[in-house]
């Protein structure tokens, strides 16, 4: 099966702990993205990467970090500096170029208490 | 930044009726895309309309684009209970980023 996988589906952490969310794709896409979605709201871009070993901040990057060491993988770390980390996190990928659709993973719901 | 703004925020209709959702955006675009999200899931691409197109069809979906008004509409005809979901429009910004609106929540009652 081709697609994007995110793991785990549900994640629980204590406040003050860093946590890393996994995102893997086998679509051979260059670009990968992380979004945050809060209840009843749209998607806000956290970080994106258009090529291996390069990434850019999105609209809400504070308190998050990423790496892109392999084309297939784009893990997101939610650090203790993120003030309100409880949310639904979505990873996506697409081919480079404006006329391509974005493929999404199933999401990870993170709860921090 | 939030490029697309959907209207209405929520829509409730009976099965068999048509559902229309609107999207407005601020800057010039290459294309506009519509996505669907079932509760607690990832988004799924529905349809893409290029800036030089005015209307596009895909099955029960019809999308229009009016670049002079910077707006688009998504029409779902003969709706089914399975169409219940959130619908988002998205536009491509500089840097190859898709920017999503807040979405329209559609509920189709059977």
mmCIF file with all atom_site columns, C-alpha atoms in Angstrom:
data_model
loop_
_atom_site.group_PDB
_atom_site.id
_atom_site.type_symbol
_atom_site.label_atom_id
_atom_site.label_alt_id
_atom_site.label_comp_id
_atom_site.label_asym_id
_atom_site.label_entity_id
_atom_site.label_seq_id
_atom_site.pdbx_PDB_ins_code
_atom_site.Cartn_x
_atom_site.Cartn_y
_atom_site.Cartn_z
_atom_site.occupancy
_atom_site.B_iso_or_equiv
_atom_site.pdbx_formal_charge
_atom_site.auth_seq_id
_atom_site.auth_comp_id
_atom_site.auth_asym_id
_atom_site.auth_atom_id
_atom_site.pdbx_PDB_model_num
ATOM 1   C CA . UNK A 1 1   ? 0.000   0.000  0.000   1.00 0.00 ? 1   UNK A CA 1
ATOM 2   C CA . UNK A 1 2   ? 1.216   3.456  -0.847  1.00 0.00 ? 2   UNK A CA 1
ATOM 3   C CA . UNK A 1 3   ? 0.525   6.297  1.504   1.00 0.00 ? 3   UNK A CA 1
ATOM 4   C CA . UNK A 1 4   ? 1.402   8.158  4.650   1.00 0.00 ? 4   UNK A CA 1
ATOM 5   C CA . UNK A 1 5   ? 1.532   6.568  8.060   1.00 0.00 ? 5   UNK A CA 1
ATOM 6   C CA . UNK A 1 6   ? 1.481   8.325  11.384  1.00 0.00 ? 6   UNK A CA 1
ATOM 7   C CA . UNK A 1 7   ? 2.066   6.676  14.682  1.00 0.00 ? 7   UNK A CA 1
ATOM 8   C CA . UNK A 1 8   ? 0.772   6.350  17.243  1.00 0.00 ? 8   UNK A CA 1
ATOM 9   C CA . UNK A 1 9   ? -2.905  7.222  16.685  1.00 0.00 ? 9   UNK A CA 1
ATOM 10  C CA . UNK A 1 10  ? -3.324  8.339  20.299  1.00 0.00 ? 10  UNK A CA 1
ATOM 11  C CA . UNK A 1 11  ? -0.543  9.664  22.523  1.00 0.00 ? 11  UNK A CA 1
ATOM 12  C CA . UNK A 1 12  ? -0.658  10.733 26.144  1.00 0.00 ? 12  UNK A CA 1
ATOM 13  C CA . UNK A 1 13  ? 2.104   12.652 27.882  1.00 0.00 ? 13  UNK A CA 1
ATOM 14  C CA . UNK A 1 14  ? 2.698   14.507 31.083  1.00 0.00 ? 14  UNK A CA 1
ATOM 15  C CA . UNK A 1 15  ? 3.299   18.218 30.970  1.00 0.00 ? 15  UNK A CA 1
ATOM 16  C CA . UNK A 1 16  ? 6.984   19.078 30.690  1.00 0.00 ? 16  UNK A CA 1
ATOM 17  C CA . UNK A 1 17  ? 7.913   16.052 28.596  1.00 0.00 ? 17  UNK A CA 1
ATOM 18  C CA . UNK A 1 18  ? 9.031   16.224 24.997  1.00 0.00 ? 18  UNK A CA 1
ATOM 19  C CA . UNK A 1 19  ? 7.237   13.887 22.616  1.00 0.00 ? 19  UNK A CA 1
ATOM 20  C CA . UNK A 1 20  ? 8.008   12.874 19.035  1.00 0.00 ? 20  UNK A CA 1
ATOM 21  C CA . UNK A 1 21  ? 5.320   12.102 16.481  1.00 0.00 ? 21  UNK A CA 1
ATOM 22  C CA . UNK A 1 22  ? 6.223   9.868  13.587  1.00 0.00 ? 22  UNK A CA 1
ATOM 23  C CA . UNK A 1 23  ? 5.383   10.455 9.923   1.00 0.00 ? 23  UNK A CA 1
ATOM 24  C CA . UNK A 1 24  ? 6.497   8.167  7.089   1.00 0.00 ? 24  UNK A CA 1
ATOM 25  C CA . UNK A 1 25  ? 5.545   8.209  3.410   1.00 0.00 ? 25  UNK A CA 1
ATOM 26  C CA . UNK A 1 26  ? 6.315   5.833  0.551   1.00 0.00 ? 26  UNK A CA 1
ATOM 27  C CA . UNK A 1 27  ? 4.905   8.053  -2.196  1.00 0.00 ? 27  UNK A CA 1
ATOM 28  C CA . UNK A 1 28  ? 8.320   9.395  -3.211  1.00 0.00 ? 28  UNK A CA 1
ATOM 29  C CA . UNK A 1 29  ? 7.118   12.918 -2.468  1.00 0.00 ? 29  UNK A CA 1
ATOM 30  C CA . UNK A 1 30  ? 9.718   15.622 -1.921  1.00 0.00 ? 30  UNK A CA 1
ATOM 31  C CA . UNK A 1 31  ? 7.566   17.937 0.171   1.00 0.00 ? 31  UNK A CA 1
ATOM 32  C CA . UNK A 1 32  ? 6.230   17.080 3.613   1.00 0.00 ? 32  UNK A CA 1
ATOM 33  C CA . UNK A 1 33  ? 4.149   19.101 6.055   1.00 0.00 ? 33  UNK A CA 1
ATOM 34  C CA . UNK A 1 34  ? 2.984   19.129 9.658   1.00 0.00 ? 34  UNK A CA 1
ATOM 35  C CA . UNK A 1 35  ? -0.325  20.707 10.661  1.00 0.00 ? 35  UNK A CA 1
ATOM 36  C CA . UNK A 1 36  ? -2.074  21.207 13.940  1.00 0.00 ? 36  UNK A CA 1
ATOM 37  C CA . UNK A 1 37  ? -5.868  21.068 14.175  1.00 0.00 ? 37  UNK A CA 1
ATOM 38  C CA . UNK A 1 38  ? -7.834  22.170 17.217  1.00 0.00 ? 38  UNK A CA 1
ATOM 39  C CA . UNK A 1 39  ? -11.479 21.175 17.770  1.00 0.00 ? 39  UNK A CA 1
ATOM 40  C CA . UNK A 1 40  ? -13.817 22.725 15.224  1.00 0.00 ? 40  UNK A CA 1
ATOM 41  C CA . UNK A 1 41  ? -11.021 24.595 13.517  1.00 0.00 ? 41  UNK A CA 1
ATOM 42  C CA . UNK A 1 42  ? -9.012  24.447 10.363  1.00 0.00 ? 42  UNK A CA 1
ATOM 43  C CA . UNK A 1 43  ? -5.428  23.389 9.842   1.00 0.00 ? 43  UNK A CA 1
ATOM 44  C CA . UNK A 1 44  ? -2.497  25.519 10.930  1.00 0.00 ? 44  UNK A CA 1
ATOM 45  C CA . UNK A 1 45  ? 0.920   24.884 9.420   1.00 0.00 ? 45  UNK A CA 1
ATOM 46  C CA . UNK A 1 46  ? 3.686   24.073 11.886  1.00 0.00 ? 46  UNK A CA 1
ATOM 47  C CA . UNK A 1 47  ? 6.670   23.164 9.698   1.00 0.00 ? 47  UNK A CA 1
ATOM 48  C CA . UNK A 1 48  ? 7.265   22.052 6.148   1.00 0.00 ? 48  UNK A CA 1
ATOM 49  C CA . UNK A 1 49  ? 10.120  20.588 4.188   1.00 0.00 ? 49  UNK A CA 1
ATOM 50  C CA . UNK A 1 50  ? 10.598  20.670 0.442   1.00 0.00 ? 50  UNK A CA 1
ATOM 51  C CA . UNK A 1 51  ? 13.775  18.630 0.312   1.00 0.00 ? 51  UNK A CA 1
ATOM 52  C CA . UNK A 1 52  ? 15.887  16.397 2.515   1.00 0.00 ? 52  UNK A CA 1
ATOM 53  C CA . UNK A 1 53  ? 17.944  18.228 5.162   1.00 0.00 ? 53  UNK A CA 1
ATOM 54  C CA . UNK A 1 54  ? 15.940  21.432 4.725   1.00 0.00 ? 54  UNK A CA 1
ATOM 55  C CA . UNK A 1 55  ? 12.785  22.684 6.396   1.00 0.00 ? 55  UNK A CA 1
ATOM 56  C CA . UNK A 1 56  ? 10.968  25.948 7.040   1.00 0.00 ? 56  UNK A CA 1
ATOM 57  C CA . UNK A 1 57  ? 8.824   27.291 9.847   1.00 0.00 ? 57  UNK A CA 1
ATOM 58  C CA . UNK A 1 58  ? 5.120   27.583 9.280   1.00 0.00 ? 58  UNK A CA 1
ATOM 59  C CA . UNK A 1 59  ? 2.696   29.862 11.043  1.00 0.00 ? 59  UNK A CA 1
ATOM 60  C CA . UNK A 1 60  ? 2.916   28.280 14.510  1.00 0.00 ? 60  UNK A CA 1
ATOM 61  C CA . UNK A 1 61  ? 6.430   26.777 14.803  1.00 0.00 ? 61  UNK A CA 1
ATOM 62  C CA . UNK A 1 62  ? 7.165   27.933 18.355  1.00 0.00 ? 62  UNK A CA 1
ATOM 63  C CA . UNK A 1 63  ? 7.526   25.001 20.720  1.00 0.00 ? 63  UNK A CA 1
ATOM 64  C CA . UNK A 1 64  ? 7.991   22.463 17.907  1.00 0.00 ? 64  UNK A CA 1
ATOM 65  C CA . UNK A 1 65  ? 11.005  21.032 16.114  1.00 0.00 ? 65  UNK A CA 1
ATOM 66  C CA . UNK A 1 66  ? 11.446  18.778 13.074  1.00 0.00 ? 66  UNK A CA 1
ATOM 67  C CA . UNK A 1 67  ? 14.113  16.928 11.151  1.00 0.00 ? 67  UNK A CA 1
ATOM 68  C CA . UNK A 1 68  ? 14.287  15.647 7.585   1.00 0.00 ? 68  UNK A CA 1
ATOM 69  C CA . UNK A 1 69  ? 17.192  13.235 7.359   1.00 0.00 ? 69  UNK A CA 1
ATOM 70  C CA . UNK A 1 70  ? 15.432  10.913 4.918   1.00 0.00 ? 70  UNK A CA 1
ATOM 71  C CA . UNK A 1 71  ? 13.017  11.630 2.108   1.00 0.00 ? 71  UNK A CA 1
ATOM 72  C CA . UNK A 1 72  ? 10.486  9.215  3.574   1.00 0.00 ? 72  UNK A CA 1
ATOM 73  C CA . UNK A 1 73  ? 10.468  10.518 7.136   1.00 0.00 ? 73  UNK A CA 1
ATOM 74  C CA . UNK A 1 74  ? 9.531   13.828 8.775   1.00 0.00 ? 74  UNK A CA 1
ATOM 75  C CA . UNK A 1 75  ? 9.205   13.440 12.555  1.00 0.00 ? 75  UNK A CA 1
ATOM 76  C CA . UNK A 1 76  ? 7.766   16.228 14.687  1.00 0.00 ? 76  UNK A CA 1
ATOM 77  C CA . UNK A 1 77  ? 8.882   16.856 18.259  1.00 0.00 ? 77  UNK A CA 1
ATOM 78  C CA . UNK A 1 78  ? 6.509   18.694 20.541  1.00 0.00 ? 78  UNK A CA 1
ATOM 79  C CA . UNK A 1 79  ? 8.719   20.262 23.184  1.00 0.00 ? 79  UNK A CA 1
ATOM 80  C CA . UNK A 1 80  ? 7.909   21.325 26.708  1.00 0.00 ? 80  UNK A CA 1
ATOM 81  C CA . UNK A 1 81  ? 8.067   24.916 25.451  1.00 0.00 ? 81  UNK A CA 1
ATOM 82  C CA . UNK A 1 82  ? 4.796   24.459 23.557  1.00 0.00 ? 82  UNK A CA 1
ATOM 83  C CA . UNK A 1 83  ? 2.236   26.113 25.815  1.00 0.00 ? 83  UNK A CA 1
ATOM 84  C CA . UNK A 1 84  ? -0.853  24.233 24.685  1.00 0.00 ? 84  UNK A CA 1
ATOM 85  C CA . UNK A 1 85  ? 0.225   21.013 22.961  1.00 0.00 ? 85  UNK A CA 1
ATOM 86  C CA . UNK A 1 86  ? -3.021  19.037 23.225  1.00 0.00 ? 86  UNK A CA 1
ATOM 87  C CA . UNK A 1 87  ? -4.336  18.827 19.650  1.00 0.00 ? 87  UNK A CA 1
ATOM 88  C CA . UNK A 1 88  ? -4.773  16.661 16.581  1.00 0.00 ? 88  UNK A CA 1
ATOM 89  C CA . UNK A 1 89  ? -1.611  16.567 14.473  1.00 0.00 ? 89  UNK A CA 1
ATOM 90  C CA . UNK A 1 90  ? -1.691  15.828 10.754  1.00 0.00 ? 90  UNK A CA 1
ATOM 91  C CA . UNK A 1 91  ? 1.216   15.033 8.492   1.00 0.00 ? 91  UNK A CA 1
ATOM 92  C CA . UNK A 1 92  ? 0.981   15.457 4.734   1.00 0.00 ? 92  UNK A CA 1
ATOM 93  C CA . UNK A 1 93  ? 3.104   15.168 1.631   1.00 0.00 ? 93  UNK A CA 1
ATOM 94  C CA . UNK A 1 94  ? 2.902   16.193 -2.001  1.00 0.00 ? 94  UNK A CA 1
ATOM 95  C CA . UNK A 1 95  ? 4.901   16.441 -5.171  1.00 0.00 ? 95  UNK A CA 1
ATOM 96  C CA . UNK A 1 96  ? 6.611   19.756 -5.844  1.00 0.00 ? 96  UNK A CA 1
ATOM 97  C CA . UNK A 1 97  ? 4.623   22.149 -7.978  1.00 0.00 ? 97  UNK A CA 1
ATOM 98  C CA . UNK A 1 98  ? 1.425   24.088 -7.544  1.00 0.00 ? 98  UNK A CA 1
ATOM 99  C CA . UNK A 1 99  ? -0.923  21.707 -9.344  1.00 0.00 ? 99  UNK A CA 1
ATOM 100 C CA . UNK A 1 100 ? -0.501  18.729 -7.070  1.00 0.00 ? 100 UNK A CA 1
ATOM 101 C CA . UNK A 1 101 ? -2.819  17.532 -4.346  1.00 0.00 ? 101 UNK A CA 1
ATOM 102 C CA . UNK A 1 102 ? -1.738  16.927 -0.814  1.00 0.00 ? 102 UNK A CA 1
ATOM 103 C CA . UNK A 1 103 ? -1.912  13.474 0.744   1.00 0.00 ? 103 UNK A CA 1
ATOM 104 C CA . UNK A 1 104 ? -2.624  13.243 4.451   1.00 0.00 ? 104 UNK A CA 1
ATOM 105 C CA . UNK A 1 105 ? -1.860  10.696 7.101   1.00 0.00 ? 105 UNK A CA 1
ATOM 106 C CA . UNK A 1 106 ? -4.545  9.518  9.547   1.00 0.00 ? 106 UNK A CA 1
ATOM 107 C CA . UNK A 1 107 ? -3.366  11.880 12.281  1.00 0.00 ? 107 UNK A CA 1
ATOM 108 C CA . UNK A 1 108 ? -2.109  11.591 15.852  1.00 0.00 ? 108 UNK A CA 1
ATOM 109 C CA . UNK A 1 109 ? -4.216  12.865 18.723  1.00 0.00 ? 109 UNK A CA 1
ATOM 110 C CA . UNK A 1 110 ? -1.896  14.140 21.442  1.00 0.00 ? 110 UNK A CA 1
ATOM 111 C CA . UNK A 1 111 ? -3.170  14.737 24.953  1.00 0.00 ? 111 UNK A CA 1
ATOM 112 C CA . UNK A 1 112 ? -0.901  16.411 27.491  1.00 0.00 ? 112 UNK A CA 1
ATOM 113 C CA . UNK A 1 113 ? -1.982  16.542 31.117  1.00 0.00 ? 113 UNK A CA 1
ATOM 114 C CA . UNK B 2 1   ? -2.025  33.075 7.576   1.00 0.00 ? 1   UNK B CA 1
ATOM 115 C CA . UNK B 2 2   ? -5.458  31.883 6.534   1.00 0.00 ? 2   UNK B CA 1
ATOM 116 C CA . UNK B 2 3   ? -6.139  32.262 2.855   1.00 0.00 ? 3   UNK B CA 1
ATOM 117 C CA . UNK B 2 4   ? -9.499  30.561 2.427   1.00 0.00 ? 4   UNK B CA 1
ATOM 118 C CA . UNK B 2 5   ? -12.600 31.345 4.418   1.00 0.00 ? 5   UNK B CA 1
ATOM 119 C CA . UNK B 2 6   ? -15.491 28.939 4.120   1.00 0.00 ? 6   UNK B CA 1
ATOM 120 C CA . UNK B 2 7   ? -19.126 29.830 4.436   1.00 0.00 ? 7   UNK B CA 1
ATOM 121 C CA . UNK B 2 8   ? -21.301 28.647 6.085   1.00 0.00 ? 8   UNK B CA 1
ATOM 122 C CA . UNK B 2 9   ? -19.463 27.326 9.126   1.00 0.00 ? 9   UNK B CA 1
ATOM 123 C CA . UNK B 2 10  ? -22.036 24.565 9.479   1.00 0.00 ? 10  UNK B CA 1
ATOM 124 C CA . UNK B 2 11  ? -24.762 23.167 7.231   1.00 0.00 ? 11  UNK B CA 1
ATOM 125 C CA . UNK B 2 12  ? -27.461 20.621 8.015   1.00 0.00 ? 12  UNK B CA 1
ATOM 126 C CA . UNK B 2 13  ? -29.579 19.137 5.221   1.00 0.00 ? 13  UNK B CA 1
ATOM 127 C CA . UNK B 2 14  ? -31.764 16.136 4.475   1.00 0.00 ? 14  UNK B CA 1
ATOM 128 C CA . UNK B 2 15  ? -30.518 13.228 2.425   1.00 0.00 ? 15  UNK B CA 1
ATOM 129 C CA . UNK B 2 16  ? -31.185 13.821 -1.255  1.00 0.00 ? 16  UNK B CA 1
ATOM 130 C CA . UNK B 2 17  ? -30.848 17.602 -1.016  1.00 0.00 ? 17  UNK B CA 1
ATOM 131 C CA . UNK B 2 18  ? -28.006 19.566 -2.524  1.00 0.00 ? 18  UNK B CA 1
ATOM 132 C CA . UNK B 2 19  ? -25.305 21.135 -0.356  1.00 0.00 ? 19  UNK B CA 1
ATOM 133 C CA . UNK B 2 20  ? -23.444 24.290 -1.337  1.00 0.00 ? 20  UNK B CA 1
ATOM 134 C CA . UNK B 2 21  ? -20.342 25.569 0.412   1.00 0.00 ? 21  UNK B CA 1
ATOM 135 C CA . UNK B 2 22  ? -18.467 28.742 -0.421  1.00 0.00 ? 22  UNK B CA 1
ATOM 136 C CA . UNK B 2 23  ? -14.859 29.763 -0.075  1.00 0.00 ? 23  UNK B CA 1
ATOM 137 C CA . UNK B 2 24  ? -13.297 33.204 -0.348  1.00 0.00 ? 24  UNK B CA 1
ATOM 138 C CA . UNK B 2 25  ? -9.596  33.938 -0.585  1.00 0.00 ? 25  UNK B CA 1
ATOM 139 C CA . UNK B 2 26  ? -7.399  37.002 -0.515  1.00 0.00 ? 26  UNK B CA 1
ATOM 140 C CA . UNK B 2 27  ? -4.500  36.765 -2.971  1.00 0.00 ? 27  UNK B CA 1
ATOM 141 C CA . UNK B 2 28  ? -4.051  35.625 -6.546  1.00 0.00 ? 28  UNK B CA 1
ATOM 142 C CA . UNK B 2 29  ? -3.863  31.866 -6.951  1.00 0.00 ? 29  UNK B CA 1
ATOM 143 C CA . UNK B 2 30  ? -2.633  29.136 -9.282  1.00 0.00 ? 30  UNK B CA 1
ATOM 144 C CA . UNK B 2 31  ? -5.400  26.808 -8.250  1.00 0.00 ? 31  UNK B CA 1
ATOM 145 C CA . UNK B 2 32  ? -7.892  26.136 -5.518  1.00 0.00 ? 32  UNK B CA 1
ATOM 146 C CA . UNK B 2 33  ? -8.418  22.726 -3.987  1.00 0.00 ? 33  UNK B CA 1
ATOM 147 C CA . UNK B 2 34  ? -11.222 21.194 -1.938  1.00 0.00 ? 34  UNK B CA 1
ATOM 148 C CA . UNK B 2 35  ? -10.679 18.553 0.714   1.00 0.00 ? 35  UNK B CA 1
ATOM 149 C CA . UNK B 2 36  ? -12.941 16.472 2.895   1.00 0.00 ? 36  UNK B CA 1
ATOM 150 C CA . UNK B 2 37  ? -12.303 15.313 6.449   1.00 0.00 ? 37  UNK B CA 1
ATOM 151 C CA . UNK B 2 38  ? -14.295 12.683 8.262   1.00 0.00 ? 38  UNK B CA 1
ATOM 152 C CA . UNK B 2 39  ? -14.333 13.110 12.016  1.00 0.00 ? 39  UNK B CA 1
ATOM 153 C CA . UNK B 2 40  ? -10.999 12.231 13.586  1.00 0.00 ? 40  UNK B CA 1
ATOM 154 C CA . UNK B 2 41  ? -9.367  11.358 10.274  1.00 0.00 ? 41  UNK B CA 1
ATOM 155 C CA . UNK B 2 42  ? -6.936  12.875 7.823   1.00 0.00 ? 42  UNK B CA 1
ATOM 156 C CA . UNK B 2 43  ? -8.056  15.014 4.900   1.00 0.00 ? 43  UNK B CA 1
ATOM 157 C CA . UNK B 2 44  ? -8.812  13.578 1.487   1.00 0.00 ? 44  UNK B CA 1
ATOM 158 C CA . UNK B 2 45  ? -8.444  15.532 -1.731  1.00 0.00 ? 45  UNK B CA 1
ATOM 159 C CA . UNK B 2 46  ? -11.688 15.972 -3.667  1.00 0.00 ? 46  UNK B CA 1
ATOM 160 C CA . UNK B 2 47  ? -11.051 18.248 -6.600  1.00 0.00 ? 47  UNK B CA 1
ATOM 161 C CA . UNK B 2 48  ? -8.654  20.887 -7.946  1.00 0.00 ? 48  UNK B CA 1
ATOM 162 C CA . UNK B 2 49  ? -9.687  23.806 -10.128 1.00 0.00 ? 49  UNK B CA 1
ATOM 163 C CA . UNK B 2 50  ? -7.080  25.894 -11.904 1.00 0.00 ? 50  UNK B CA 1
ATOM 164 C CA . UNK B 2 51  ? -7.214  29.666 -12.036 1.00 0.00 ? 51  UNK B CA 1
ATOM 165 C CA . UNK B 2 52  ? -8.082  29.631 -15.753 1.00 0.00 ? 52  UNK B CA 1
ATOM 166 C CA . UNK B 2 53  ? -11.036 27.287 -15.214 1.00 0.00 ? 53  UNK B CA 1
ATOM 167 C CA . UNK B 2 54  ? -14.506 28.431 -14.234 1.00 0.00 ? 54  UNK B CA 1
ATOM 168 C CA . UNK B 2 55  ? -16.218 25.147 -13.479 1.00 0.00 ? 55  UNK B CA 1
ATOM 169 C CA . UNK B 2 56  ? -15.248 21.553 -12.888 1.00 0.00 ? 56  UNK B CA 1
ATOM 170 C CA . UNK B 2 57  ? -17.209 18.381 -12.218 1.00 0.00 ? 57  UNK B CA 1
ATOM 171 C CA . UNK B 2 58  ? -16.340 15.117 -10.529 1.00 0.00 ? 58  UNK B CA 1
ATOM 172 C CA . UNK B 2 59  ? -19.172 12.679 -9.941  1.00 0.00 ? 59  UNK B CA 1
ATOM 173 C CA . UNK B 2 60  ? -21.686 14.435 -7.671  1.00 0.00 ? 60  UNK B CA 1
ATOM 174 C CA . UNK B 2 61  ? -19.290 17.321 -7.049  1.00 0.00 ? 61  UNK B CA 1
ATOM 175 C CA . UNK B 2 62  ? -19.362 20.596 -8.934  1.00 0.00 ? 62  UNK B CA 1
ATOM 176 C CA . UNK B 2 63  ? -16.835 23.323 -8.232  1.00 0.00 ? 63  UNK B CA 1
ATOM 177 C CA . UNK B 2 64  ? -16.933 26.854 -9.576  1.00 0.00 ? 64  UNK B CA 1
ATOM 178 C CA . UNK B 2 65  ? -14.252 29.505 -9.409  1.00 0.00 ? 65  UNK B CA 1
ATOM 179 C CA . UNK B 2 66  ? -14.673 33.247 -9.834  1.00 0.00 ? 66  UNK B CA 1
ATOM 180 C CA . UNK B 2 67  ? -11.241 34.846 -9.762  1.00 0.00 ? 67  UNK B CA 1
ATOM 181 C CA . UNK B 2 68  ? -12.686 38.358 -10.100 1.00 0.00 ? 68  UNK B CA 1
ATOM 182 C CA . UNK B 2 69  ? -14.524 37.865 -6.815  1.00 0.00 ? 69  UNK B CA 1
ATOM 183 C CA . UNK B 2 70  ? -11.806 35.637 -5.335  1.00 0.00 ? 70  UNK B CA 1
ATOM 184 C CA . UNK B 2 71  ? -14.360 33.006 -4.469  1.00 0.00 ? 71  UNK B CA 1
ATOM 185 C CA . UNK B 2 72  ? -15.188 29.377 -5.126  1.00 0.00 ? 72  UNK B CA 1
ATOM 186 C CA . UNK B 2 73  ? -18.145 27.165 -4.388  1.00 0.00 ? 73  UNK B CA 1
ATOM 187 C CA . UNK B 2 74  ? -18.488 23.425 -3.901  1.00 0.00 ? 74  UNK B CA 1
ATOM 188 C CA . UNK B 2 75  ? -21.834 21.842 -4.716  1.00 0.00 ? 75  UNK B CA 1
ATOM 189 C CA . UNK B 2 76  ? -22.628 18.296 -3.647  1.00 0.00 ? 76  UNK B CA 1
ATOM 190 C CA . UNK B 2 77  ? -25.717 17.049 -5.424  1.00 0.00 ? 77  UNK B CA 1
ATOM 191 C CA . UNK B 2 78  ? -28.134 14.399 -4.132  1.00 0.00 ? 78  UNK B CA 1
ATOM 192 C CA . UNK B 2 79  ? -26.378 14.254 -0.786  1.00 0.00 ? 79  UNK B CA 1
ATOM 193 C CA . UNK B 2 80  ? -26.075 11.058 1.228   1.00 0.00 ? 80  UNK B CA 1
ATOM 194 C CA . UNK B 2 81  ? -25.566 10.428 4.914   1.00 0.00 ? 81  UNK B CA 1
ATOM 195 C CA . UNK B 2 82  ? -22.031 9.316  4.062   1.00 0.00 ? 82  UNK B CA 1
ATOM 196 C CA . UNK B 2 83  ? -21.275 12.865 2.847   1.00 0.00 ? 83  UNK B CA 1
ATOM 197 C CA . UNK B 2 84  ? -21.363 14.023 6.470   1.00 0.00 ? 84  UNK B CA 1
ATOM 198 C CA . UNK B 2 85  ? -17.914 15.510 7.044   1.00 0.00 ? 85  UNK B CA 1
ATOM 199 C CA . UNK B 2 86  ? -15.976 18.760 7.184   1.00 0.00 ? 86  UNK B CA 1
ATOM 200 C CA . UNK B 2 87  ? -15.040 20.374 3.888   1.00 0.00 ? 87  UNK B CA 1
ATOM 201 C CA . UNK B 2 88  ? -12.046 22.655 3.428   1.00 0.00 ? 88  UNK B CA 1
ATOM 202 C CA . UNK B 2 89  ? -10.817 24.802 0.605   1.00 0.00 ? 89  UNK B CA 1
ATOM 203 C CA . UNK B 2 90  ? -7.094  25.389 0.161   1.00 0.00 ? 90  UNK B CA 1
ATOM 204 C CA . UNK B 2 91  ? -4.906  27.578 -1.994  1.00 0.00 ? 91  UNK B CA 1
ATOM 205 C CA . UNK B 2 92  ? -1.222  27.321 -2.839  1.00 0.00 ? 92  UNK B CA 1
ATOM 206 C CA . UNK B 2 93  ? 0.996   30.057 -1.469  1.00 0.00 ? 93  UNK B CA 1
ATOM 207 C CA . UNK B 2 94  ? 4.553   31.009 -2.232  1.00 0.00 ? 94  UNK B CA 1
ATOM 208 C CA . UNK B 2 95  ? 6.871   28.297 -1.007  1.00 0.00 ? 95  UNK B CA 1
ATOM 209 C CA . UNK B 2 96  ? 4.631   25.505 -2.217  1.00 0.00 ? 96  UNK B CA 1
ATOM 210 C CA . UNK B 2 97  ? 2.466   25.663 0.889   1.00 0.00 ? 97  UNK B CA 1
ATOM 211 C CA . UNK B 2 98  ? -1.227  24.885 0.949   1.00 0.00 ? 98  UNK B CA 1
ATOM 212 C CA . UNK B 2 99  ? -3.195  27.259 3.144   1.00 0.00 ? 99  UNK B CA 1
ATOM 213 C CA . UNK B 2 100 ? -6.495  25.939 4.456   1.00 0.00 ? 100 UNK B CA 1
ATOM 214 C CA . UNK B 2 101 ? -9.633  27.708 5.555   1.00 0.00 ? 101 UNK B CA 1
ATOM 215 C CA . UNK B 2 102 ? -11.538 26.908 8.739   1.00 0.00 ? 102 UNK B CA 1
ATOM 216 C CA . UNK B 2 103 ? -13.921 24.553 6.969   1.00 0.00 ? 103 UNK B CA 1
ATOM 217 C CA . UNK B 2 104 ? -17.634 23.909 6.647   1.00 0.00 ? 104 UNK B CA 1
ATOM 218 C CA . UNK B 2 105 ? -19.172 21.149 8.757   1.00 0.00 ? 105 UNK B CA 1
ATOM 219 C CA . UNK B 2 106 ? -21.801 19.332 6.704   1.00 0.00 ? 106 UNK B CA 1
ATOM 220 C CA . UNK B 2 107 ? -24.356 17.094 8.334   1.00 0.00 ? 107 UNK B CA 1
ATOM 221 C CA . UNK B 2 108 ? -26.652 15.044 6.111   1.00 0.00 ? 108 UNK B CA 1
ATOM 222 C CA . UNK B 2 109 ? -29.640 13.615 7.942   1.00 0.00 ? 109 UNK B CA 1
ATOM 223 C CA . UNK B 2 110 ? -31.170 10.364 6.768   1.00 0.00 ? 110 UNK B CA 1
#
